[in-house]
């Protein structure tokens, strides 16, 4: 079972002792199978035109295929830049203008109620134009004399505060 140290090829004993003598004897024989003429043939005028053919082949530029294609990299970079430009351009210009008509009436009323302007009702009335509006359009209920008397009786304790005079 010790096959690792054994060689499968064997030569007869004394084979290499006389090898050189046997080789020299075969080479000195005249009937050796080695031909004396040139076995390789060259076409006629091959070496006369060799320089011209060689310079033609060397002058032809062969196309070099780059390992790192620059055109593909430029195309990828341009597409990434275009996508980034569209994305950021869309995000920055997405601000909508807020108009006065977009505000709810309740928001406007809450703003005026919660903000102190230091303006009296007389100053506000001086600024607002009432030429085209009618007072009846501002009121939800028509003003009757009965409504006025009810309001005055509920809110005023002393009628002398009203300072009503018929001359005014």
mmCIF file of C-alpha atoms in Angstrom:
data_model
loop_
_atom_site.group_PDB
_atom_site.id
_atom_site.type_symbol
_atom_site.label_atom_id
_atom_site.label_comp_id
_atom_site.label_asym_id
_atom_site.label_seq_id
_atom_site.Cartn_x
_atom_site.Cartn_y
_atom_site.Cartn_z
ATOM 1 C CA UNK A 1 0.000 0.000 0.000
ATOM 2 C CA UNK A 2 2.965 2.277 -0.063
ATOM 3 C CA UNK A 3 2.362 3.505 -3.641
ATOM 4 C CA UNK A 4 3.527 7.065 -3.056
ATOM 5 C CA UNK A 5 7.232 6.231 -3.301
ATOM 6 C CA UNK A 6 7.008 3.934 -6.353
ATOM 7 C CA UNK A 7 7.287 5.262 -9.908
ATOM 8 C CA UNK A 8 5.014 3.773 -12.576
ATOM 9 C CA UNK A 9 7.615 4.171 -15.375
ATOM 10 C CA UNK A 10 10.666 1.932 -15.573
ATOM 11 C CA UNK A 11 13.639 1.772 -17.908
ATOM 12 C CA UNK A 12 15.856 -1.213 -18.453
ATOM 13 C CA UNK A 13 19.043 -1.385 -16.396
ATOM 14 C CA UNK A 14 22.071 0.216 -18.026
ATOM 15 C CA UNK A 15 19.942 2.061 -20.597
ATOM 16 C CA UNK A 16 21.418 5.492 -19.927
ATOM 17 C CA UNK A 17 24.979 4.178 -19.532
ATOM 18 C CA UNK A 18 25.389 3.554 -23.236
ATOM 19 C CA UNK A 19 22.878 6.180 -24.500
ATOM 20 C CA UNK A 20 25.462 8.675 -25.712
ATOM 21 C CA UNK A 21 27.378 6.024 -27.619
ATOM 22 C CA UNK A 22 24.237 4.744 -29.341
ATOM 23 C CA UNK A 23 23.160 8.295 -30.335
ATOM 24 C CA UNK A 24 26.528 9.142 -31.864
ATOM 25 C CA UNK A 25 26.547 5.898 -33.836
ATOM 26 C CA UNK A 26 23.152 6.656 -35.356
ATOM 27 C CA UNK A 27 24.123 10.228 -36.284
ATOM 28 C CA UNK A 28 27.320 9.113 -38.007
ATOM 29 C CA UNK A 29 25.482 6.722 -40.338
ATOM 30 C CA UNK A 30 24.861 8.100 -43.859
ATOM 31 C CA UNK A 31 21.465 6.565 -44.250
ATOM 32 C CA UNK A 32 19.948 8.658 -41.463
ATOM 33 C CA UNK A 33 16.388 9.853 -42.079
ATOM 34 C CA UNK A 34 17.293 13.547 -41.639
ATOM 35 C CA UNK A 35 16.958 15.332 -45.035
ATOM 36 C CA UNK A 36 19.869 17.498 -46.152
ATOM 37 C CA UNK A 37 17.839 19.985 -48.222
ATOM 38 C CA UNK A 38 15.862 22.918 -46.729
ATOM 39 C CA UNK A 39 12.439 21.753 -45.630
ATOM 40 C CA UNK A 40 11.019 25.250 -45.254
ATOM 41 C CA UNK A 41 10.252 27.246 -48.385
ATOM 42 C CA UNK A 42 9.775 30.990 -48.633
ATOM 43 C CA UNK A 43 7.660 32.507 -51.433
ATOM 44 C CA UNK A 44 9.518 34.229 -54.257
ATOM 45 C CA UNK A 45 10.450 37.907 -53.626
ATOM 46 C CA UNK A 46 9.263 37.607 -50.032
ATOM 47 C CA UNK A 47 12.197 39.402 -48.470
ATOM 48 C CA UNK A 48 12.366 42.023 -51.237
ATOM 49 C CA UNK A 49 8.841 43.299 -50.410
ATOM 50 C CA UNK A 50 9.090 42.554 -46.710
ATOM 51 C CA UNK A 51 9.985 46.112 -45.608
ATOM 52 C CA UNK A 52 7.120 47.649 -47.594
ATOM 53 C CA UNK A 53 4.567 45.197 -46.237
ATOM 54 C CA UNK A 54 5.863 45.666 -42.722
ATOM 55 C CA UNK A 55 5.608 49.473 -42.858
ATOM 56 C CA UNK A 56 2.063 49.216 -44.269
ATOM 57 C CA UNK A 57 0.981 46.989 -41.421
ATOM 58 C CA UNK A 58 2.672 49.163 -38.821
ATOM 59 C CA UNK A 59 1.200 52.373 -40.209
ATOM 60 C CA UNK A 60 -2.352 51.045 -39.936
ATOM 61 C CA UNK A 61 -3.773 52.154 -36.649
ATOM 62 C CA UNK A 62 -5.740 49.489 -34.941
ATOM 63 C CA UNK A 63 -8.771 50.417 -32.940
ATOM 64 C CA UNK A 64 -8.111 50.213 -29.236
ATOM 65 C CA UNK A 65 -11.049 49.148 -27.135
ATOM 66 C CA UNK A 66 -10.764 50.918 -23.787
ATOM 67 C CA UNK A 67 -11.318 48.950 -20.638
ATOM 68 C CA UNK A 68 -13.105 51.899 -19.068
ATOM 69 C CA UNK A 69 -15.589 53.305 -21.635
ATOM 70 C CA UNK A 70 -15.639 57.087 -21.210
ATOM 71 C CA UNK A 71 -18.762 57.606 -23.323
ATOM 72 C CA UNK A 72 -20.802 55.401 -21.033
ATOM 73 C CA UNK A 73 -19.541 57.280 -17.963
ATOM 74 C CA UNK A 74 -20.413 60.633 -19.539
ATOM 75 C CA UNK A 75 -23.915 59.398 -20.395
ATOM 76 C CA UNK A 76 -24.484 58.128 -16.853
ATOM 77 C CA UNK A 77 -23.187 61.368 -15.293
ATOM 78 C CA UNK A 78 -25.399 63.466 -17.572
ATOM 79 C CA UNK A 79 -28.488 61.427 -16.694
ATOM 80 C CA UNK A 80 -27.777 61.686 -12.950
ATOM 81 C CA UNK A 81 -27.281 65.446 -13.278
ATOM 82 C CA UNK A 82 -30.546 65.798 -15.217
ATOM 83 C CA UNK A 83 -32.475 63.801 -12.613
ATOM 84 C CA UNK A 84 -30.964 65.865 -9.780
ATOM 85 C CA UNK A 85 -31.791 69.100 -11.596
ATOM 86 C CA UNK A 86 -35.402 68.065 -12.142
ATOM 87 C CA UNK A 87 -35.779 66.864 -8.545
ATOM 88 C CA UNK A 88 -34.326 69.967 -6.893
ATOM 89 C CA UNK A 89 -35.981 72.322 -9.373
ATOM 90 C CA UNK A 90 -39.364 70.807 -8.655
ATOM 91 C CA UNK A 91 -38.858 70.975 -4.881
ATOM 92 C CA UNK A 92 -37.790 74.640 -4.834
ATOM 93 C CA UNK A 93 -40.517 75.937 -7.127
ATOM 94 C CA UNK A 94 -43.281 74.075 -5.344
ATOM 95 C CA UNK A 95 -44.242 77.081 -3.161
ATOM 96 C CA UNK A 96 -47.766 78.248 -3.865
ATOM 97 C CA UNK A 97 -48.755 81.870 -3.484
ATOM 98 C CA UNK A 98 -51.330 82.448 -0.767
ATOM 99 C CA UNK A 99 -54.118 84.788 -1.774
ATOM 100 C CA UNK A 100 -56.615 86.606 0.346
ATOM 101 C CA UNK A 101 -59.391 84.514 -1.199
ATOM 102 C CA UNK A 102 -57.701 81.334 0.132
ATOM 103 C CA UNK A 103 -58.274 82.418 3.737
ATOM 104 C CA UNK A 104 -61.417 81.350 5.510
ATOM 105 C CA UNK A 105 -63.675 84.017 6.974
ATOM 106 C CA UNK A 106 -63.344 82.482 10.419
ATOM 107 C CA UNK A 107 -59.546 82.827 10.223
ATOM 108 C CA UNK A 108 -59.849 86.503 9.339
ATOM 109 C CA UNK A 109 -62.319 87.132 12.152
ATOM 110 C CA UNK A 110 -60.115 85.286 14.648
ATOM 111 C CA UNK A 111 -57.114 87.353 13.559
ATOM 112 C CA UNK A 112 -58.925 90.639 14.094
ATOM 113 C CA UNK A 113 -60.329 89.497 17.440
ATOM 114 C CA UNK A 114 -56.982 88.274 18.799
ATOM 115 C CA UNK A 115 -54.762 91.074 17.504
ATOM 116 C CA UNK A 116 -54.591 94.527 19.048
ATOM 117 C CA UNK A 117 -54.297 97.226 16.414
ATOM 118 C CA UNK A 118 -54.626 100.263 18.677
ATOM 119 C CA UNK A 119 -57.269 101.575 16.300
ATOM 120 C CA UNK A 120 -60.635 102.814 17.365
ATOM 121 C CA UNK A 121 -63.778 101.997 15.478
ATOM 122 C CA UNK A 122 -63.857 105.610 14.226
ATOM 123 C CA UNK A 123 -60.388 105.278 12.692
ATOM 124 C CA UNK A 124 -61.356 102.048 10.979
ATOM 125 C CA UNK A 125 -64.563 103.633 9.690
ATOM 126 C CA UNK A 126 -62.578 106.509 8.196
ATOM 127 C CA UNK A 127 -60.440 104.103 6.176
ATOM 128 C CA UNK A 128 -63.197 101.793 4.941
ATOM 129 C CA UNK A 129 -65.168 103.075 1.972
ATOM 130 C CA UNK A 130 -68.924 102.676 2.397
ATOM 131 C CA UNK A 131 -69.963 104.338 -0.809
ATOM 132 C CA UNK A 132 -70.945 101.202 -2.703
ATOM 133 C CA UNK A 133 -72.219 99.110 0.164
ATOM 134 C CA UNK A 134 -75.522 99.346 1.854
ATOM 135 C CA UNK A 135 -75.879 98.861 5.535
ATOM 136 C CA UNK A 136 -78.664 96.376 5.055
ATOM 137 C CA UNK A 137 -76.245 94.031 3.251
ATOM 138 C CA UNK A 138 -74.028 93.911 6.329
ATOM 139 C CA UNK A 139 -76.732 92.820 8.707
ATOM 140 C CA UNK A 140 -78.093 89.330 8.964
ATOM 141 C CA UNK A 141 -81.403 90.539 10.375
ATOM 142 C CA UNK A 142 -83.212 93.698 9.377
ATOM 143 C CA UNK A 143 -83.213 96.413 12.026
ATOM 144 C CA UNK A 144 -86.628 97.161 13.372
ATOM 145 C CA UNK A 145 -87.526 99.605 16.081
ATOM 146 C CA UNK A 146 -88.539 96.722 18.295
ATOM 147 C CA UNK A 147 -85.097 95.133 17.936
ATOM 148 C CA UNK A 148 -83.391 98.382 18.879
ATOM 149 C CA UNK A 149 -85.574 98.841 21.939
ATOM 150 C CA UNK A 150 -84.965 95.249 23.043
ATOM 151 C CA UNK A 151 -81.211 95.732 22.721
ATOM 152 C CA UNK A 152 -81.233 98.960 24.669
ATOM 153 C CA UNK A 153 -83.385 97.553 27.450
ATOM 154 C CA UNK A 154 -81.089 94.537 27.842
ATOM 155 C CA UNK A 155 -77.755 96.350 27.754
ATOM 156 C CA UNK A 156 -78.301 99.779 29.243
ATOM 157 C CA UNK A 157 -79.252 100.234 32.864
ATOM 158 C CA UNK A 158 -79.417 103.969 32.951
ATOM 159 C CA UNK A 159 -81.133 105.701 30.041
ATOM 160 C CA UNK A 160 -79.468 108.945 30.959
ATOM 161 C CA UNK A 161 -76.193 107.434 29.789
ATOM 162 C CA UNK A 162 -77.517 107.492 26.263
ATOM 163 C CA UNK A 163 -77.595 111.238 26.378
ATOM 164 C CA UNK A 164 -80.422 111.364 23.904
ATOM 165 C CA UNK A 165 -81.673 114.734 23.046
ATOM 166 C CA UNK A 166 -84.040 115.558 20.347
ATOM 167 C CA UNK A 167 -81.976 118.479 19.184
ATOM 168 C CA UNK A 168 -79.053 116.407 18.145
#
